[in-house]
Structures are given as C-alpha cells and as structure tokens.
C-alpha cells in the first residue's frame, strides 16, 4: 500500500496563486477537470488557459485566468464564504479555500486595524484571485495530495508595487504579515516575488520545512510567473514525494518504533492549560476556535486544582509552527495565566484515501495499514452525511456500505 503523497513547495523565486496552479498542472493536473470543478463556483466571466513557457531556461506551465471585463469587484470575507458555501465542491476544498481567505482577511484586518469580516478584498477579491486560490485547493485534491510542506520563501525586496491603496513597499504589508515567523530566503531579485494570495496559501495550508526533509521524489513540476526575464528563473518548483519509513519532517532524528511495520513517525506539540473559571459554553467556544485555527485535536479533562477547586485541563495537539496561534487563543479565550507544552513523538499508520462506489454514490474512505494488513477502514463522515441526505437513508447504512465497498 503506497504512502500518502506529500507536496513539497520550493519557492526559491517566490509564490503566487497562478504559479501554484501552474505547478500542479505540470505535475499532471488535468485542466479540463480543474475547469469542471471551478465552474461550480458559479462566478462566470472568465476563461482558463495553460501553456508551456520558458523561464530562465526552465520549462514551466503558465496558468492564466482571462477576465471577460476589466472591472474588479470588491468582496468581503462573508461574500467569499457565501460563494464557497453555495458551490457543490467537496467539503475539504471549501474548508481549505475558506481557511486561506480567512488568513488573508486576518492579516489585512491587523494592518488596517479592523475586524477580519469588515475587510474589503481588492485584488484578492477579484475573480482571477478567487479562481487561483480555489484552483490550488481543487488541484491538490485531484492529485491526491494529503500533506503540504513548504521550504523557505523568497519574498523579493526593493521598490514598490501599485495596488488599490496606492504604492506599497515590497513585500507588501499583507504578505509580510502572513509570512511572519516563516523561514525566508534571500534573493537578488528586487521585485515582488510572493503575492498576498501565494503567502496566504502557504500560511494557511502548509507546514514549514527550513531544510529539505528526506523524501523519495516521484514527480517535479514548475509553475511559471508572469515576469519573463529576471536573474532568478521566475518559477515555483513543486515536488510530489513520499516520506521514507521515518520521515523526520523537521530534520530531527526520531526513533524507529513501529516504522518497520509500515507506519510513519513525526513530532507534534502537546499544549495544556488549566482553567477553573470558565462556563461550559465558553470552553465549547474555545474548542471550536482552536479547531477552526487548524490544530490537530482538542480535548478536555476534569481535574482538581489547589484549594480543592474543580477545573478543566485543556489539551491541544498541534504542529510546532502553530504554538503562537494556540497560545494566543488560550490566553484570549481561556482565561488561563499560563500553559505548558512539550514535543511528543507520534506514530501513524500507513494510510491512503480511496474513493469507493456504494449504492448511494461515491464515498472517500481512509484506510490504515500495519504490517501490510488493513487494520482500519474509516469512511469520510462528510461524504456519508451528504449521501444519506441525498438518498434519504440512515447515515449508518451509508457508513456500513462504504466500509463493505472498501474491504
């Protein structure tokens, strides 16, 4: 059973939404299938095209969105959320896309000192930017990408770019805010290399990799930027790869327990805080906020603190780069005066996502293996719920049918 696919982005010349989609097309994404999925957004007024070009001697795919009219509509986060919710896209694509736009709205809101929901997207609210963002999420799903890693990002430097707000320094404030805490790399190019859309895709969906982890490379693709001539080839390199038995994704040695059985190991953070003065509904809101921020899991444990006070210990499992965001939520929403965290080794079954055909329609199923044997078959809940509603049958009937089809 194959290891889940990893997409590793190498933005040595920056990243933009069209470069991301172009790289996915070079990796084998079918443009017709991409167009079919994007048509579900019901935006209209644009055409898609892709062509092979040369950038600094490197053959790359240039993805373009041609707008039928020159007007740019300004949209808010609520507008984009409504577009996504109305579209019959997969829940994964809608959630990832909304996460990208939310990240961008939060960055813009911080810059302009306003709530994220009140931010008016200008360039990023235009059709081409929406298509680039959703197209990147659709493309990863169609290629079977389960994990997105990204190396140090080249932002560019020097000069100014013209935006709706006027002239802004490179990198523009939104890009700089989104890349806060991210590993960067120097470049001799004094131009804008990373756009806010590209930065938001990375910040929302990727795990940073300061050095290239040990990987088994399967395919390499290049997505071209618009600028044809510059000292560094204007392309985004994207690699589809698989982790070895022990991937050590952050470059630290991990033990090999279980990896010979076909599992993989990595390291995550376990973050804990004790709270003794919060109502149950406040804790529920805290859990929802943490999960919306993209942590791996949240759970509560009843404990007793000093002076015999009953309390709740909040435990959060998260990637290491999420520590600051988790701490901010725990301090802001949880009323705790301190938290504890430690790195934990994690052992994961070898897994793959398989789409199976049931009497009620297609359902994705996650399959886990140990010692070459399937030990876990878990249908995707959102798919099962959708099929149950469509066919007006009990949810458990769809779940059992999906498990039987997978076996």
Short mmCIF file of C-alpha atoms in Angstrom, two decimals:
data_model
loop_
_atom_site.label_atom_id
_atom_site.label_comp_id
_atom_site.label_asym_id
_atom_site.label_seq_id
_atom_site.Cartn_x
_atom_site.Cartn_y
_atom_site.Cartn_z
CA UNK A 1 0.00 0.00 0.00
CA UNK A 2 1.51 3.34 -1.04
CA UNK A 3 2.44 6.08 1.38
CA UNK A 4 0.25 9.22 1.27
CA UNK A 5 1.51 11.80 -1.21
CA UNK A 6 3.39 14.85 0.06
CA UNK A 7 3.59 18.05 -1.97
CA UNK A 8 6.78 19.96 -1.22
CA UNK A 9 6.91 23.55 -2.46
CA UNK A 10 10.30 25.11 -3.16
CA UNK A 11 9.58 28.85 -3.59
CA UNK A 12 13.15 29.90 -4.41
CA UNK A 13 11.64 32.56 -6.67
CA UNK A 14 8.54 33.27 -4.61
CA UNK A 15 4.98 32.04 -4.94
CA UNK A 16 1.72 33.36 -6.38
CA UNK A 17 -1.64 31.72 -6.91
CA UNK A 18 -1.17 31.27 -10.67
CA UNK A 19 2.33 29.79 -10.11
CA UNK A 20 0.88 27.28 -7.63
CA UNK A 21 -1.81 26.13 -10.06
CA UNK A 22 0.69 26.09 -12.93
CA UNK A 23 2.99 23.79 -10.95
CA UNK A 24 0.07 21.43 -10.24
CA UNK A 25 -0.75 21.35 -13.96
CA UNK A 26 2.89 20.48 -14.70
CA UNK A 27 2.60 17.65 -12.17
CA UNK A 28 -0.27 16.12 -14.11
CA UNK A 29 -3.40 18.01 -13.05
CA UNK A 30 -5.92 17.89 -15.91
CA UNK A 31 -7.02 21.38 -16.98
CA UNK A 32 -10.46 20.16 -18.12
CA UNK A 33 -11.15 18.56 -14.72
CA UNK A 34 -9.95 21.71 -12.97
CA UNK A 35 -12.27 23.83 -15.13
CA UNK A 36 -15.19 21.49 -14.36
CA UNK A 37 -14.67 21.86 -10.60
CA UNK A 38 -14.13 25.63 -10.71
CA UNK A 39 -17.34 26.07 -12.72
CA UNK A 40 -19.17 25.00 -9.54
CA UNK A 41 -18.30 28.42 -8.05
CA UNK A 42 -20.86 29.93 -10.44
CA UNK A 43 -18.72 33.04 -10.92
CA UNK A 44 -18.64 33.21 -14.72
CA UNK A 45 -16.97 35.95 -16.71
CA UNK A 46 -13.60 34.25 -17.16
CA UNK A 47 -11.72 31.72 -19.26
CA UNK A 48 -8.90 29.37 -18.23
CA UNK A 49 -5.83 28.55 -20.27
CA UNK A 50 -2.43 26.96 -19.77
CA UNK A 51 0.63 26.88 -21.97
CA UNK A 52 4.23 25.74 -21.71
CA UNK A 53 6.78 28.55 -21.45
CA UNK A 54 10.48 29.05 -20.69
CA UNK A 55 11.62 30.96 -17.63
CA UNK A 56 15.39 31.29 -17.34
CA UNK A 57 15.92 28.10 -19.30
CA UNK A 58 13.40 26.11 -17.23
CA UNK A 59 10.33 24.69 -18.95
CA UNK A 60 7.23 25.55 -16.90
CA UNK A 61 3.45 25.71 -17.13
CA UNK A 62 1.87 29.17 -17.24
CA UNK A 63 -1.69 29.21 -15.91
CA UNK A 64 -3.87 32.17 -16.88
CA UNK A 65 -7.33 33.39 -15.97
CA UNK A 66 -8.66 35.73 -18.65
CA UNK A 67 -11.37 38.04 -17.31
CA UNK A 68 -14.15 38.93 -19.76
CA UNK A 69 -14.37 42.51 -18.46
CA UNK A 70 -11.83 44.72 -16.76
CA UNK A 71 -13.89 45.58 -13.71
CA UNK A 72 -12.75 44.24 -10.32
CA UNK A 73 -15.44 43.57 -7.74
CA UNK A 74 -14.54 44.24 -4.12
CA UNK A 75 -15.65 41.37 -1.90
CA UNK A 76 -15.63 40.77 1.83
CA UNK A 77 -14.83 37.53 3.62
CA UNK A 78 -18.58 36.99 4.03
CA UNK A 79 -19.09 37.37 0.27
CA UNK A 80 -16.44 34.75 -0.46
CA UNK A 81 -17.78 32.44 2.26
CA UNK A 82 -21.22 32.63 0.65
CA UNK A 83 -19.76 31.81 -2.78
CA UNK A 84 -17.95 28.77 -1.36
CA UNK A 85 -20.90 27.52 0.71
CA UNK A 86 -23.21 27.68 -2.32
CA UNK A 87 -20.79 25.72 -4.51
CA UNK A 88 -21.16 21.90 -4.74
CA UNK A 89 -17.43 21.42 -4.14
CA UNK A 90 -16.03 18.88 -1.68
CA UNK A 91 -16.05 19.92 1.97
CA UNK A 92 -12.26 19.62 2.03
CA UNK A 93 -11.83 22.09 -0.84
CA UNK A 94 -14.34 24.54 0.65
CA UNK A 95 -12.74 24.38 4.10
CA UNK A 96 -9.21 24.82 2.75
CA UNK A 97 -10.24 27.70 0.48
CA UNK A 98 -12.07 29.49 3.29
CA UNK A 99 -9.07 28.97 5.56
CA UNK A 100 -6.85 30.74 3.01
CA UNK A 101 -9.18 33.72 2.66
CA UNK A 102 -9.66 33.92 6.44
CA UNK A 103 -5.88 34.05 6.94
CA UNK A 104 -5.67 36.86 4.44
CA UNK A 105 -8.59 38.77 5.98
CA UNK A 106 -6.99 38.49 9.43
CA UNK A 107 -3.70 39.83 8.07
CA UNK A 108 -5.39 42.73 6.27
CA UNK A 109 -7.53 43.42 9.33
CA UNK A 110 -4.46 43.70 11.52
CA UNK A 111 -2.82 46.09 9.06
CA UNK A 112 -5.92 48.29 8.75
CA UNK A 113 -6.96 47.92 12.41
CA UNK A 114 -10.38 46.45 11.68
CA UNK A 115 -12.16 43.09 12.18
CA UNK A 116 -11.43 40.48 9.52
CA UNK A 117 -15.11 40.34 8.49
CA UNK A 118 -15.05 44.05 7.59
CA UNK A 119 -12.03 43.82 5.30
CA UNK A 120 -12.79 44.52 1.66
CA UNK A 121 -10.61 42.41 -0.61
CA UNK A 122 -9.45 44.40 -3.58
CA UNK A 123 -7.09 42.50 -5.90
CA UNK A 124 -7.64 39.28 -3.94
CA UNK A 125 -11.41 39.64 -4.21
CA UNK A 126 -11.21 39.66 -7.99
CA UNK A 127 -12.30 36.64 -9.99
CA UNK A 128 -8.77 35.64 -11.01
CA UNK A 129 -7.53 35.53 -7.41
CA UNK A 130 -10.55 33.53 -6.25
CA UNK A 131 -10.01 31.08 -9.12
CA UNK A 132 -6.28 30.80 -8.30
CA UNK A 133 -6.96 30.10 -4.62
CA UNK A 134 -9.79 27.60 -5.06
CA UNK A 135 -7.97 26.11 -8.05
CA UNK A 136 -4.92 25.33 -5.89
CA UNK A 137 -7.12 23.54 -3.33
CA UNK A 138 -9.03 21.66 -6.04
CA UNK A 139 -5.79 20.70 -7.77
CA UNK A 140 -4.26 19.22 -4.64
CA UNK A 141 -7.38 17.14 -4.04
CA UNK A 142 -7.47 15.86 -7.62
CA UNK A 143 -3.79 14.88 -7.40
CA UNK A 144 -4.38 13.05 -4.11
CA UNK A 145 -2.17 15.35 -2.03
CA UNK A 146 -2.66 14.73 1.69
CA UNK A 147 0.23 16.80 3.11
CA UNK A 148 1.64 20.17 2.03
CA UNK A 149 5.17 21.18 3.06
CA UNK A 150 6.94 24.37 2.05
CA UNK A 151 10.57 25.44 2.18
CA UNK A 152 11.96 28.93 2.86
CA UNK A 153 10.13 31.58 0.83
CA UNK A 154 11.70 34.31 -1.31
CA UNK A 155 9.64 37.47 -0.90
CA UNK A 156 11.62 39.85 -3.11
CA UNK A 157 12.77 43.27 -1.97
CA UNK A 158 13.25 46.85 -3.04
CA UNK A 159 10.89 49.19 -4.83
CA UNK A 160 7.13 49.46 -4.73
CA UNK A 161 4.08 47.87 -6.34
CA UNK A 162 0.91 49.67 -7.38
CA UNK A 163 -2.24 48.47 -5.61
CA UNK A 164 -5.73 49.78 -4.92
CA UNK A 165 -4.27 51.54 -1.86
CA UNK A 166 -1.57 53.21 -3.98
CA UNK A 167 2.13 52.42 -3.92
CA UNK A 168 3.12 49.81 -1.33
CA UNK A 169 6.62 48.62 -0.41
CA UNK A 170 7.88 45.17 -1.38
CA UNK A 171 6.97 42.87 0.27
CA UNK A 172 3.52 44.42 0.64
CA UNK A 173 2.22 44.60 4.23
CA UNK A 174 -0.23 41.69 3.85
CA UNK A 175 2.49 39.38 2.52
CA UNK A 176 4.90 40.41 5.28
CA UNK A 177 2.26 39.77 7.95
CA UNK A 178 1.30 36.38 6.53
CA UNK A 179 4.95 35.31 6.40
CA UNK A 180 5.65 36.40 9.98
CA UNK A 181 7.54 33.56 11.67
CA UNK A 182 8.05 31.70 8.39
CA UNK A 183 11.59 30.75 7.22
CA UNK A 184 12.65 33.12 4.43
CA UNK A 185 15.48 33.13 1.91
CA UNK A 186 17.50 35.92 0.35
CA UNK A 187 17.28 36.66 -3.35
CA UNK A 188 18.98 39.16 -5.65
CA UNK A 189 15.66 39.98 -7.33
CA UNK A 190 14.39 43.43 -6.35
CA UNK A 191 10.80 42.79 -7.38
CA UNK A 192 7.68 41.40 -5.72
CA UNK A 193 8.15 37.62 -5.81
CA UNK A 194 5.50 36.47 -3.34
CA UNK A 195 1.97 37.86 -3.61
CA UNK A 196 -0.60 38.01 -0.81
CA UNK A 197 -2.50 35.13 -2.43
CA UNK A 198 0.63 32.98 -2.56
CA UNK A 199 1.56 33.89 1.00
CA UNK A 200 -1.96 33.08 2.25
CA UNK A 201 -1.93 29.65 0.57
CA UNK A 202 1.36 28.82 2.28
CA UNK A 203 0.44 30.28 5.69
CA UNK A 204 -2.98 28.58 5.79
CA UNK A 205 -2.23 25.16 4.34
CA UNK A 206 1.47 24.33 4.56
CA UNK A 207 3.87 23.16 7.25
CA UNK A 208 7.23 24.98 7.15
CA UNK A 209 10.35 22.94 6.40
CA UNK A 210 13.50 25.06 6.96
CA UNK A 211 15.57 22.33 5.29
CA UNK A 212 14.52 19.77 2.70
CA UNK A 213 13.47 16.61 4.58
CA UNK A 214 14.45 13.14 3.39
CA UNK A 215 11.93 12.29 0.67
CA UNK A 216 11.50 9.88 -2.20
CA UNK A 217 10.76 12.10 -5.21
CA UNK A 218 8.05 10.92 -7.60
CA UNK A 219 7.39 13.96 -9.82
CA UNK A 220 8.69 17.52 -10.20
CA UNK A 221 6.66 20.35 -11.71
CA UNK A 222 7.29 24.04 -12.38
CA UNK A 223 4.69 26.79 -12.38
CA UNK A 224 5.63 29.98 -14.25
CA UNK A 225 5.13 33.53 -13.08
CA UNK A 226 4.21 36.35 -15.43
CA UNK A 227 7.61 38.07 -15.48
CA UNK A 228 9.72 36.54 -18.25
CA UNK A 229 13.16 37.96 -17.54
CA UNK A 230 14.84 38.16 -14.14
CA UNK A 231 18.11 36.99 -12.63
CA UNK A 232 16.44 34.04 -10.87
CA UNK A 233 14.04 31.93 -13.01
CA UNK A 234 10.50 33.11 -12.28
CA UNK A 235 9.07 29.69 -11.41
CA UNK A 236 7.71 27.80 -8.43
CA UNK A 237 9.11 24.30 -8.07
CA UNK A 238 6.70 21.69 -6.68
CA UNK A 239 7.66 18.13 -5.82
CA UNK A 240 5.32 15.19 -5.28
CA UNK A 241 7.13 12.82 -2.96
CA UNK A 242 6.69 10.14 -0.35
CA UNK A 243 8.29 10.06 3.06
CA UNK A 244 10.64 7.21 3.90
CA UNK A 245 9.76 4.87 6.76
CA UNK A 246 10.93 7.52 9.23
CA UNK A 247 10.45 10.93 7.58
CA UNK A 248 11.75 13.17 10.44
CA UNK A 249 9.86 16.09 8.88
CA UNK A 250 11.66 18.75 10.89
CA UNK A 251 15.15 17.40 10.43
CA UNK A 252 15.49 15.87 13.92
CA UNK A 253 16.17 12.19 14.44
CA UNK A 254 13.17 10.20 15.63
CA UNK A 255 13.13 6.67 16.96
CA UNK A 256 12.13 3.88 14.60
CA UNK A 257 9.49 2.24 16.78
CA UNK A 258 6.81 0.81 14.54
CA UNK A 259 8.22 2.18 11.28
CA UNK A 260 9.28 -1.26 10.13
CA UNK A 261 5.59 -2.18 10.28
CA UNK A 262 4.73 0.35 7.59
CA UNK A 263 3.91 3.23 9.93
CA UNK A 264 5.45 6.71 9.94
CA UNK A 265 6.59 8.86 12.84
CA UNK A 266 6.87 12.58 13.36
CA UNK A 267 6.80 15.16 16.15
CA UNK A 268 3.92 17.35 17.33
CA UNK A 269 3.28 19.65 20.28
CA UNK A 270 1.03 18.79 23.21
CA UNK A 271 -0.10 22.08 24.77
CA UNK A 272 -2.00 22.13 28.07
CA UNK A 273 -3.70 24.79 30.18
CA UNK A 274 -5.72 24.53 33.41
CA UNK A 275 -8.90 26.61 33.59
CA UNK A 276 -11.05 26.89 36.73
CA UNK A 277 -13.34 29.85 36.00
CA UNK A 278 -14.94 29.22 32.61
CA UNK A 279 -18.54 28.27 31.87
CA UNK A 280 -19.09 25.14 29.74
CA UNK A 281 -20.28 27.17 26.76
CA UNK A 282 -17.09 29.26 26.91
CA UNK A 283 -14.98 26.11 26.82
CA UNK A 284 -17.02 24.87 23.88
CA UNK A 285 -16.35 28.11 22.04
CA UNK A 286 -12.65 27.80 22.86
CA UNK A 287 -12.55 24.30 21.35
CA UNK A 288 -14.35 25.48 18.21
CA UNK A 289 -11.90 28.39 17.83
CA UNK A 290 -8.87 26.13 18.21
CA UNK A 291 -10.18 23.61 15.68
CA UNK A 292 -11.01 26.43 13.25
CA UNK A 293 -7.38 27.57 13.60
CA UNK A 294 -6.30 24.21 12.23
CA UNK A 295 -4.98 22.34 15.29
CA UNK A 296 -4.89 18.56 15.14
CA UNK A 297 -7.17 17.93 18.13
CA UNK A 298 -8.62 19.44 21.32
CA UNK A 299 -9.94 17.63 24.38
CA UNK A 300 -10.92 18.38 27.98
CA UNK A 301 -10.06 16.55 31.20
CA UNK A 302 -11.73 17.13 34.58
CA UNK A 303 -9.08 17.89 37.23
CA UNK A 304 -8.82 19.28 40.76
CA UNK A 305 -6.55 22.24 41.47
CA UNK A 306 -5.26 23.75 44.71
CA UNK A 307 -7.78 24.64 47.41
CA UNK A 308 -9.84 21.71 46.09
CA UNK A 309 -11.16 23.73 43.16
CA UNK A 310 -12.66 21.66 40.31
CA UNK A 311 -11.22 22.70 36.97
CA UNK A 312 -10.73 21.65 33.37
CA UNK A 313 -7.43 20.86 31.69
CA UNK A 314 -7.48 21.84 28.03
CA UNK A 315 -5.14 19.74 25.89
CA UNK A 316 -4.31 20.80 22.34
CA UNK A 317 -2.39 18.74 19.79
CA UNK A 318 -0.80 20.97 17.17
CA UNK A 319 2.03 21.36 14.68
CA UNK A 320 5.06 23.18 16.06
CA UNK A 321 4.55 26.28 13.91
CA UNK A 322 1.06 26.71 15.45
CA UNK A 323 2.35 27.34 19.00
CA UNK A 324 1.96 31.14 18.90
CA UNK A 325 -1.56 30.95 17.48
CA UNK A 326 -2.65 28.34 20.04
CA UNK A 327 -1.15 30.34 22.90
CA UNK A 328 -2.97 33.47 21.73
CA UNK A 329 -6.33 31.66 21.71
CA UNK A 330 -5.78 30.01 25.11
CA UNK A 331 -4.82 33.32 26.72
CA UNK A 332 -7.54 35.36 24.99
CA UNK A 333 -10.47 32.93 25.20
CA UNK A 334 -9.46 30.60 28.03
CA UNK A 335 -8.62 32.94 30.94
CA UNK A 336 -5.53 30.88 31.87
CA UNK A 337 -2.45 32.65 33.21
CA UNK A 338 -0.04 30.06 31.82
CA UNK A 339 0.32 26.99 29.69
CA UNK A 340 2.70 24.07 29.30
CA UNK A 341 3.88 22.40 26.14
CA UNK A 342 6.16 19.57 25.15
CA UNK A 343 7.13 17.77 21.99
CA UNK A 344 5.64 14.33 21.55
CA UNK A 345 6.69 11.62 19.11
CA UNK A 346 3.74 10.41 17.08
CA UNK A 347 3.35 7.06 15.33
CA UNK A 348 0.86 6.90 12.45
CA UNK A 349 -0.49 4.00 10.45
CA UNK A 350 0.40 3.91 6.78
CA UNK A 351 -2.71 5.35 5.18
CA UNK A 352 -4.34 6.14 1.88
CA UNK A 353 -7.57 7.79 0.77
CA UNK A 354 -9.64 5.65 -1.59
CA UNK A 355 -12.89 6.62 -3.31
CA UNK A 356 -15.35 3.72 -3.32
CA UNK A 357 -18.67 3.29 -5.10
CA UNK A 358 -21.66 2.47 -2.88
CA UNK A 359 -25.34 2.02 -3.77
CA UNK A 360 -25.78 5.61 -2.55
CA UNK A 361 -22.92 7.21 -4.50
CA UNK A 362 -19.18 7.81 -4.14
CA UNK A 363 -17.62 7.99 -0.67
CA UNK A 364 -14.00 8.62 0.27
CA UNK A 365 -12.55 6.13 2.75
CA UNK A 366 -9.38 6.42 4.83
CA UNK A 367 -7.56 3.08 5.02
CA UNK A 368 -4.85 2.40 7.62
CA UNK A 369 -2.36 -0.47 7.47
CA UNK A 370 0.02 -2.17 9.91
CA UNK A 371 2.44 -4.94 8.93
CA UNK A 372 0.99 -4.82 5.43
CA UNK A 373 -2.51 -5.62 6.69
CA UNK A 374 -5.51 -3.28 6.66
CA UNK A 375 -6.43 -2.61 10.29
CA UNK A 376 -8.63 0.49 9.99
CA UNK A 377 -11.32 1.45 7.49
CA UNK A 378 -12.88 4.85 8.17
CA UNK A 379 -15.38 6.42 5.72
CA UNK A 380 -15.25 10.22 5.48
CA UNK A 381 -18.14 11.49 7.58
CA UNK A 382 -18.95 14.50 5.37
CA UNK A 383 -19.28 12.25 2.30
CA UNK A 384 -21.51 9.78 4.17
CA UNK A 385 -23.70 12.55 5.53
CA UNK A 386 -24.11 14.07 2.07
CA UNK A 387 -25.05 10.71 0.50
CA UNK A 388 -27.50 9.97 3.34
CA UNK A 389 -29.26 13.30 2.80
CA UNK A 390 -29.30 12.89 -0.98
CA UNK A 391 -30.83 9.39 -0.84
CA UNK A 392 -32.90 9.92 2.33
CA UNK A 393 -31.45 6.85 4.03
CA UNK A 394 -30.00 6.34 7.55
CA UNK A 395 -26.45 7.61 7.94
CA UNK A 396 -25.24 4.34 9.48
CA UNK A 397 -26.45 2.49 6.36
CA UNK A 398 -24.18 4.61 4.15
CA UNK A 399 -21.25 4.16 6.54
CA UNK A 400 -21.60 0.37 6.54
CA UNK A 401 -21.93 0.30 2.75
CA UNK A 402 -18.74 2.35 2.38
CA UNK A 403 -16.85 0.04 4.74
CA UNK A 404 -18.04 -3.01 2.85
CA UNK A 405 -17.04 -1.49 -0.52
CA UNK A 406 -13.59 -0.60 0.82
CA UNK A 407 -13.00 -4.10 2.14
#
